[in-house]
Amino acid sequence: MTNELTVDSAFWSLFPEARIGAVTVHGLNNAIVADQEQHYQDLLTEAGKAAHQFLGAETFRENPVVAEWRTAYSQFKKKKGARSSIEALLKRIDQGKQLSPINPLVDIYNSVSLTYGVPCGGENLATIEGTMHLGIAKGGEAFKPLGEDEDDPALPGEVIYYDQVGAVCRCFNWRDGERTMLTETTTDAILVVEAINADQKARQTEAVATLQARIKDAFGVDSDVAWFEAK
């Protein structure tokens, strides 16, 4: 069991059937290497093709993965337009768009997310203050969104990942923060894979195994996994 993540009891009260898989990895070299960019582009392209198994409904929101997460998001306070990270990725595929490489670790978890239809995210452990928690926001937790100039604190009742400083990621994996983002210089990371029902858990189990295998293949290092479920 990793001590890098704690899931608060308030979260289980809201989502008693959920399960969180947390993969921790140390000693990475996440630098972008020019001659590997095509490899990661190919990985994302193949994942995009695999993701079509989760599409097909005439109306995008009626695809089961999208509908399940929209229902989950209706159970807590959130910003208007907040959607699960897997919905955001599937939306791009549904619109005929292709993902481009960002950095190796992000590319790997995005490829896994699309292939298995589950939300994945990652944080730089070196920038986490204390233990990272998944829980319910009191409101006002400091948060500077990735790519934004101004702070945008968490809302009361919002599902967030947080540490001693503030929010790390808002609305499950909807919006990542600049403070803890994965970069080329990241050497130690925690990656989370989320599921909220039995069907998602089955895919989540495969997703975590694939995530660990791709990390081993890309970086030559082993990773640890911990599973969190309601007691």
Short mmCIF file of N, CA and C in Angstrom, two decimals, residues 36-170:
data_model
loop_
_atom_site.label_atom_id
_atom_site.label_comp_id
_atom_site.label_asym_id
_atom_site.label_seq_id
_atom_site.Cartn_x
_atom_site.Cartn_y
_atom_site.Cartn_z
N GLN A 36 12.19 9.86 -30.62
CA GLN A 36 11.13 9.02 -30.04
C GLN A 36 9.74 9.62 -30.23
N GLU A 37 9.69 10.84 -30.75
CA GLU A 37 8.40 11.51 -30.88
C GLU A 37 7.44 10.73 -31.78
N GLN A 38 7.95 10.14 -32.85
CA GLN A 38 7.08 9.38 -33.73
C GLN A 38 6.52 8.16 -33.02
N HIS A 39 7.32 7.55 -32.14
CA HIS A 39 6.84 6.41 -31.36
C HIS A 39 5.63 6.80 -30.52
N TYR A 40 5.72 7.95 -29.84
CA TYR A 40 4.61 8.37 -28.99
C TYR A 40 3.42 8.84 -29.82
N GLN A 41 3.69 9.43 -30.98
CA GLN A 41 2.58 9.79 -31.87
C GLN A 41 1.85 8.53 -32.32
N ASP A 42 2.60 7.51 -32.67
CA ASP A 42 1.98 6.25 -33.10
C ASP A 42 1.18 5.62 -31.96
N LEU A 43 1.70 5.71 -30.74
CA LEU A 43 1.01 5.16 -29.57
C LEU A 43 -0.34 5.85 -29.39
N LEU A 44 -0.35 7.17 -29.51
CA LEU A 44 -1.59 7.94 -29.36
C LEU A 44 -2.55 7.70 -30.51
N THR A 45 -2.02 7.55 -31.70
CA THR A 45 -2.87 7.29 -32.87
C THR A 45 -3.57 5.95 -32.74
N GLU A 46 -2.83 4.91 -32.33
CA GLU A 46 -3.42 3.59 -32.14
C GLU A 46 -4.47 3.61 -31.02
N ALA A 47 -4.17 4.36 -29.96
CA ALA A 47 -5.13 4.47 -28.86
C ALA A 47 -6.41 5.16 -29.32
N GLY A 48 -6.25 6.16 -30.18
CA GLY A 48 -7.42 6.84 -30.73
C GLY A 48 -8.30 5.90 -31.53
N LYS A 49 -7.67 4.99 -32.26
CA LYS A 49 -8.45 4.00 -33.02
C LYS A 49 -9.18 3.06 -32.06
N ALA A 50 -8.48 2.63 -31.01
CA ALA A 50 -9.10 1.73 -30.03
C ALA A 50 -10.28 2.38 -29.33
N ALA A 51 -10.21 3.70 -29.16
CA ALA A 51 -11.24 4.42 -28.43
C ALA A 51 -12.59 4.41 -29.13
N HIS A 52 -12.61 4.08 -30.42
CA HIS A 52 -13.89 4.06 -31.14
C HIS A 52 -14.84 3.01 -30.59
N GLN A 53 -14.32 2.03 -29.84
CA GLN A 53 -15.20 1.04 -29.22
C GLN A 53 -16.10 1.67 -28.17
N PHE A 54 -15.72 2.85 -27.67
CA PHE A 54 -16.52 3.53 -26.65
C PHE A 54 -17.41 4.62 -27.25
N LEU A 55 -17.39 4.73 -28.57
CA LEU A 55 -18.22 5.69 -29.28
C LEU A 55 -19.24 4.91 -30.12
N GLY A 56 -19.99 5.60 -30.92
CA GLY A 56 -20.95 4.91 -31.78
C GLY A 56 -22.37 5.36 -31.60
N ALA A 57 -22.70 5.92 -30.42
CA ALA A 57 -24.05 6.44 -30.23
C ALA A 57 -24.27 7.64 -31.15
N GLU A 58 -25.49 7.80 -31.62
CA GLU A 58 -25.78 8.90 -32.54
C GLU A 58 -25.54 10.25 -31.86
N THR A 59 -25.85 10.33 -30.57
CA THR A 59 -25.60 11.53 -29.79
C THR A 59 -24.43 11.26 -28.84
N PHE A 60 -23.41 12.11 -28.87
CA PHE A 60 -22.18 11.86 -28.12
C PHE A 60 -22.43 11.58 -26.65
N ARG A 61 -23.30 12.37 -26.02
CA ARG A 61 -23.51 12.23 -24.59
C ARG A 61 -24.18 10.92 -24.20
N GLU A 62 -24.74 10.20 -25.20
CA GLU A 62 -25.40 8.93 -24.92
C GLU A 62 -24.45 7.74 -24.96
N ASN A 63 -23.20 7.94 -25.34
CA ASN A 63 -22.22 6.87 -25.24
C ASN A 63 -22.06 6.50 -23.77
N PRO A 64 -22.09 5.21 -23.41
CA PRO A 64 -22.12 4.81 -22.01
C PRO A 64 -21.02 5.42 -21.14
N VAL A 65 -19.78 5.44 -21.61
CA VAL A 65 -18.70 6.00 -20.79
C VAL A 65 -18.96 7.46 -20.48
N VAL A 66 -19.42 8.19 -21.48
CA VAL A 66 -19.71 9.62 -21.30
C VAL A 66 -20.89 9.79 -20.35
N ALA A 67 -21.95 9.02 -20.57
CA ALA A 67 -23.15 9.15 -19.74
C ALA A 67 -22.88 8.80 -18.28
N GLU A 68 -22.09 7.75 -18.05
CA GLU A 68 -21.79 7.33 -16.68
C GLU A 68 -21.04 8.42 -15.92
N TRP A 69 -20.07 9.03 -16.57
CA TRP A 69 -19.31 10.07 -15.88
C TRP A 69 -20.09 11.37 -15.73
N ARG A 70 -20.97 11.66 -16.68
CA ARG A 70 -21.82 12.85 -16.51
C ARG A 70 -22.76 12.67 -15.31
N THR A 71 -23.27 11.46 -15.13
CA THR A 71 -24.11 11.18 -13.97
C THR A 71 -23.30 11.36 -12.69
N ALA A 72 -22.07 10.85 -12.69
CA ALA A 72 -21.21 11.00 -11.51
C ALA A 72 -20.96 12.47 -11.20
N TYR A 73 -20.71 13.25 -12.22
CA TYR A 73 -20.42 14.67 -12.03
C TYR A 73 -21.65 15.46 -11.56
N SER A 74 -22.84 14.89 -11.77
CA SER A 74 -24.05 15.57 -11.30
C SER A 74 -24.23 15.43 -9.79
N GLN A 75 -23.39 14.62 -9.15
CA GLN A 75 -23.54 14.34 -7.72
C GLN A 75 -22.74 15.27 -6.82
N PHE A 76 -22.00 16.20 -7.41
CA PHE A 76 -21.24 17.13 -6.57
C PHE A 76 -21.15 18.50 -7.25
N LYS A 77 -20.76 19.48 -6.46
CA LYS A 77 -20.61 20.85 -6.95
C LYS A 77 -19.45 20.93 -7.92
N LYS A 78 -19.65 21.63 -9.03
CA LYS A 78 -18.59 21.75 -10.03
C LYS A 78 -18.78 23.03 -10.82
N LYS A 79 -17.73 23.42 -11.51
CA LYS A 79 -17.82 24.56 -12.41
C LYS A 79 -18.64 24.18 -13.64
N LYS A 80 -19.33 25.14 -14.21
CA LYS A 80 -20.11 24.90 -15.41
C LYS A 80 -19.19 24.39 -16.52
N GLY A 81 -19.59 23.30 -17.15
CA GLY A 81 -18.81 22.75 -18.24
C GLY A 81 -17.75 21.76 -17.84
N ALA A 82 -17.59 21.51 -16.54
CA ALA A 82 -16.60 20.53 -16.08
C ALA A 82 -17.01 19.13 -16.54
N ARG A 83 -16.10 18.42 -17.15
CA ARG A 83 -16.35 17.08 -17.65
C ARG A 83 -15.18 16.17 -17.30
N SER A 84 -15.44 14.89 -17.22
CA SER A 84 -14.39 13.93 -16.96
C SER A 84 -13.30 13.99 -18.03
N SER A 85 -12.08 13.69 -17.63
CA SER A 85 -10.97 13.73 -18.59
C SER A 85 -11.17 12.72 -19.72
N ILE A 86 -11.80 11.58 -19.45
CA ILE A 86 -12.02 10.62 -20.51
C ILE A 86 -13.04 11.15 -21.51
N GLU A 87 -14.02 11.91 -21.04
CA GLU A 87 -14.96 12.53 -21.99
C GLU A 87 -14.24 13.51 -22.90
N ALA A 88 -13.35 14.30 -22.33
CA ALA A 88 -12.61 15.28 -23.13
C ALA A 88 -11.79 14.60 -24.22
N LEU A 89 -11.14 13.48 -23.86
CA LEU A 89 -10.35 12.76 -24.85
C LEU A 89 -11.25 12.12 -25.92
N LEU A 90 -12.33 11.49 -25.48
CA LEU A 90 -13.23 10.86 -26.44
C LEU A 90 -13.89 11.87 -27.37
N LYS A 91 -14.15 13.06 -26.86
CA LYS A 91 -14.74 14.12 -27.67
C LYS A 91 -13.82 14.47 -28.84
N ARG A 92 -12.52 14.54 -28.57
CA ARG A 92 -11.57 14.85 -29.64
C ARG A 92 -11.57 13.74 -30.70
N ILE A 93 -11.61 12.51 -30.24
CA ILE A 93 -11.63 11.40 -31.20
C ILE A 93 -12.93 11.42 -32.00
N ASP A 94 -14.04 11.68 -31.34
CA ASP A 94 -15.35 11.73 -31.99
C ASP A 94 -15.39 12.83 -33.05
N GLN A 95 -14.64 13.90 -32.83
CA GLN A 95 -14.60 15.02 -33.78
C GLN A 95 -13.55 14.82 -34.87
N GLY A 96 -12.89 13.66 -34.85
CA GLY A 96 -11.90 13.38 -35.88
C GLY A 96 -10.54 14.01 -35.63
N LYS A 97 -10.30 14.47 -34.40
CA LYS A 97 -9.03 15.10 -34.07
C LYS A 97 -8.06 14.06 -33.54
N GLN A 98 -6.78 14.39 -33.59
CA GLN A 98 -5.73 13.47 -33.14
C GLN A 98 -4.95 14.11 -32.00
N LEU A 99 -4.60 13.31 -31.00
CA LEU A 99 -3.77 13.81 -29.92
C LEU A 99 -2.32 13.91 -30.38
N SER A 100 -1.63 14.93 -29.90
CA SER A 100 -0.22 15.11 -30.20
C SER A 100 0.60 14.84 -28.94
N PRO A 101 1.86 14.39 -29.09
CA PRO A 101 2.70 14.13 -27.93
C PRO A 101 2.92 15.37 -27.08
N ILE A 102 2.98 15.16 -25.75
CA ILE A 102 3.25 16.24 -24.79
C ILE A 102 4.58 15.97 -24.11
N ASN A 103 4.64 14.90 -23.34
CA ASN A 103 5.89 14.35 -22.84
C ASN A 103 5.64 12.86 -22.60
N PRO A 104 6.68 12.05 -22.53
CA PRO A 104 6.47 10.59 -22.53
C PRO A 104 5.46 10.07 -21.52
N LEU A 105 5.54 10.50 -20.25
CA LEU A 105 4.65 9.95 -19.23
C LEU A 105 3.20 10.36 -19.47
N VAL A 106 2.97 11.60 -19.88
CA VAL A 106 1.61 12.06 -20.20
C VAL A 106 1.09 11.30 -21.43
N ASP A 107 1.94 11.13 -22.43
CA ASP A 107 1.52 10.39 -23.62
C ASP A 107 1.12 8.97 -23.28
N ILE A 108 1.88 8.34 -22.38
CA ILE A 108 1.57 6.96 -21.98
C ILE A 108 0.23 6.89 -21.28
N TYR A 109 -0.03 7.78 -20.31
CA TYR A 109 -1.31 7.65 -19.60
C TYR A 109 -2.48 8.08 -20.47
N ASN A 110 -2.27 9.01 -21.40
CA ASN A 110 -3.35 9.35 -22.33
C ASN A 110 -3.67 8.18 -23.25
N SER A 111 -2.64 7.47 -23.68
CA SER A 111 -2.86 6.31 -24.55
C SER A 111 -3.62 5.22 -23.81
N VAL A 112 -3.31 5.02 -22.55
CA VAL A 112 -4.01 4.02 -21.74
C VAL A 112 -5.46 4.45 -21.50
N SER A 113 -5.65 5.72 -21.21
CA SER A 113 -7.00 6.24 -20.96
C SER A 113 -7.91 5.99 -22.16
N LEU A 114 -7.43 6.31 -23.36
CA LEU A 114 -8.23 6.12 -24.57
C LEU A 114 -8.46 4.65 -24.88
N THR A 115 -7.44 3.83 -24.68
CA THR A 115 -7.55 2.41 -25.03
C THR A 115 -8.57 1.69 -24.17
N TYR A 116 -8.67 2.09 -22.89
CA TYR A 116 -9.54 1.37 -21.96
C TYR A 116 -10.77 2.17 -21.52
N GLY A 117 -10.90 3.39 -21.96
CA GLY A 117 -12.09 4.17 -21.65
C GLY A 117 -12.23 4.53 -20.19
N VAL A 118 -11.10 4.80 -19.52
CA VAL A 118 -11.11 5.19 -18.11
C VAL A 118 -10.31 6.47 -17.93
N PRO A 119 -10.69 7.31 -16.97
CA PRO A 119 -9.91 8.52 -16.71
C PRO A 119 -8.56 8.19 -16.08
N CYS A 120 -7.52 8.81 -16.59
CA CYS A 120 -6.18 8.68 -16.03
C CYS A 120 -5.59 10.08 -15.83
N GLY A 121 -4.75 10.21 -14.83
CA GLY A 121 -4.07 11.48 -14.59
C GLY A 121 -2.76 11.23 -13.88
N GLY A 122 -1.92 12.26 -13.83
CA GLY A 122 -0.63 12.08 -13.18
C GLY A 122 -0.13 13.37 -12.56
N GLU A 123 0.64 13.22 -11.48
CA GLU A 123 1.20 14.38 -10.78
C GLU A 123 2.67 14.13 -10.45
N ASN A 124 3.40 15.22 -10.35
CA ASN A 124 4.82 15.20 -10.00
C ASN A 124 4.94 15.10 -8.48
N LEU A 125 5.43 13.97 -7.99
CA LEU A 125 5.50 13.75 -6.54
C LEU A 125 6.40 14.78 -5.85
N ALA A 126 7.39 15.28 -6.53
CA ALA A 126 8.32 16.22 -5.91
C ALA A 126 7.64 17.53 -5.53
N THR A 127 6.50 17.81 -6.14
CA THR A 127 5.80 19.07 -5.88
C THR A 127 4.58 18.90 -4.98
N ILE A 128 4.29 17.66 -4.57
CA ILE A 128 3.20 17.41 -3.64
C ILE A 128 3.69 17.67 -2.23
N GLU A 129 2.94 18.48 -1.47
CA GLU A 129 3.29 18.79 -0.08
C GLU A 129 2.54 17.84 0.85
N GLY A 130 3.29 16.93 1.50
CA GLY A 130 2.65 15.93 2.35
C GLY A 130 2.05 14.83 1.49
N THR A 131 0.96 14.25 1.98
CA THR A 131 0.27 13.18 1.26
C THR A 131 -0.83 13.77 0.38
N MET A 132 -0.97 13.25 -0.83
CA MET A 132 -2.07 13.67 -1.69
C MET A 132 -3.35 12.96 -1.24
N HIS A 133 -4.44 13.69 -1.19
CA HIS A 133 -5.75 13.15 -0.81
C HIS A 133 -6.72 13.25 -1.98
N LEU A 134 -7.67 12.34 -2.02
CA LEU A 134 -8.86 12.47 -2.86
C LEU A 134 -10.02 12.63 -1.90
N GLY A 135 -10.73 13.75 -2.03
CA GLY A 135 -11.82 14.00 -1.09
C GLY A 135 -12.75 15.09 -1.58
N ILE A 136 -13.45 15.69 -0.65
CA ILE A 136 -14.44 16.73 -0.95
C ILE A 136 -13.92 18.07 -0.47
N ALA A 137 -13.95 19.05 -1.34
CA ALA A 137 -13.39 20.37 -1.02
C ALA A 137 -14.24 21.09 0.03
N LYS A 138 -13.56 21.79 0.92
CA LYS A 138 -14.24 22.70 1.85
C LYS A 138 -14.62 23.98 1.13
N GLY A 139 -13.87 24.29 0.08
CA GLY A 139 -14.07 25.51 -0.69
C GLY A 139 -12.92 26.47 -0.43
N GLY A 140 -12.42 27.05 -1.50
CA GLY A 140 -11.34 28.03 -1.36
C GLY A 140 -9.95 27.43 -1.43
N GLU A 141 -9.82 26.11 -1.60
CA GLU A 141 -8.49 25.51 -1.74
C GLU A 141 -7.77 26.14 -2.95
N ALA A 142 -6.57 26.62 -2.71
CA ALA A 142 -5.81 27.31 -3.75
C ALA A 142 -5.59 26.40 -4.96
N PHE A 143 -5.74 26.98 -6.15
CA PHE A 143 -5.57 26.19 -7.36
C PHE A 143 -5.32 27.12 -8.54
N LYS A 144 -4.19 26.93 -9.21
CA LYS A 144 -3.90 27.65 -10.44
C LYS A 144 -3.98 26.66 -11.59
N PRO A 145 -4.99 26.77 -12.44
CA PRO A 145 -5.16 25.79 -13.52
C PRO A 145 -4.00 25.82 -14.50
N LEU A 146 -3.71 24.68 -15.05
CA LEU A 146 -2.69 24.56 -16.07
C LEU A 146 -3.05 25.46 -17.25
N GLY A 147 -2.13 26.32 -17.64
CA GLY A 147 -2.34 27.19 -18.79
C GLY A 147 -3.07 28.49 -18.50
N GLU A 148 -3.41 28.75 -17.23
CA GLU A 148 -4.10 29.97 -16.87
C GLU A 148 -3.19 30.90 -16.06
N ASP A 149 -3.52 32.19 -16.05
CA ASP A 149 -2.70 33.19 -15.37
C ASP A 149 -3.16 33.46 -13.94
N GLU A 150 -4.42 33.15 -13.65
CA GLU A 150 -4.97 33.51 -12.34
C GLU A 150 -5.43 32.27 -11.58
N ASP A 151 -5.44 32.40 -10.25
CA ASP A 151 -5.92 31.32 -9.40
C ASP A 151 -7.42 31.11 -9.59
N ASP A 152 -7.85 29.87 -9.39
CA ASP A 152 -9.27 29.52 -9.52
C ASP A 152 -9.57 28.50 -8.43
N PRO A 153 -9.82 28.97 -7.19
CA PRO A 153 -9.97 28.06 -6.04
C PRO A 153 -11.12 27.06 -6.20
N ALA A 154 -10.99 25.95 -5.50
CA ALA A 154 -12.01 24.91 -5.53
C ALA A 154 -13.31 25.39 -4.90
N LEU A 155 -14.42 24.79 -5.33
CA LEU A 155 -15.74 25.12 -4.82
C LEU A 155 -16.10 24.22 -3.64
N PRO A 156 -16.90 24.70 -2.70
CA PRO A 156 -17.35 23.83 -1.60
C PRO A 156 -18.12 22.63 -2.15
N GLY A 157 -17.76 21.43 -1.71
CA GLY A 157 -18.46 20.24 -2.15
C GLY A 157 -17.92 19.61 -3.42
N GLU A 158 -16.90 20.20 -3.99
CA GLU A 158 -16.31 19.67 -5.22
C GLU A 158 -15.40 18.48 -4.91
N VAL A 159 -15.38 17.48 -5.78
CA VAL A 159 -14.45 16.35 -5.64
C VAL A 159 -13.09 16.79 -6.15
N ILE A 160 -12.08 16.73 -5.28
CA ILE A 160 -10.75 17.18 -5.67
C ILE A 160 -9.66 16.26 -5.13
N TYR A 161 -8.53 16.27 -5.81
CA TYR A 161 -7.28 15.78 -5.23
C TYR A 161 -6.62 17.00 -4.61
N TYR A 162 -6.06 16.84 -3.42
CA TYR A 162 -5.48 18.00 -2.74
C TYR A 162 -4.32 17.57 -1.84
N ASP A 163 -3.51 18.58 -1.45
CA ASP A 163 -2.43 18.33 -0.48
C ASP A 163 -2.44 19.45 0.55
N GLN A 164 -1.35 19.65 1.27
CA GLN A 164 -1.31 20.65 2.33
C GLN A 164 -1.37 22.08 1.80
N VAL A 165 -1.03 22.27 0.54
CA VAL A 165 -1.00 23.62 -0.04
C VAL A 165 -2.34 24.02 -0.64
N GLY A 166 -3.01 23.07 -1.28
CA GLY A 166 -4.27 23.39 -1.94
C GLY A 166 -4.71 22.26 -2.85
N ALA A 167 -5.55 22.58 -3.80
CA ALA A 167 -6.04 21.57 -4.75
C ALA A 167 -4.93 21.19 -5.72
N VAL A 168 -4.92 19.93 -6.07
CA VAL A 168 -3.96 19.39 -7.03
C VAL A 168 -4.63 19.18 -8.38
N CYS A 169 -5.84 18.61 -8.35
CA CYS A 169 -6.62 18.38 -9.56
C CYS A 169 -8.09 18.48 -9.18
N ARG A 170 -8.88 19.15 -10.00
CA ARG A 170 -10.27 19.42 -9.65
C ARG A 170 -11.25 18.53 -10.40
#
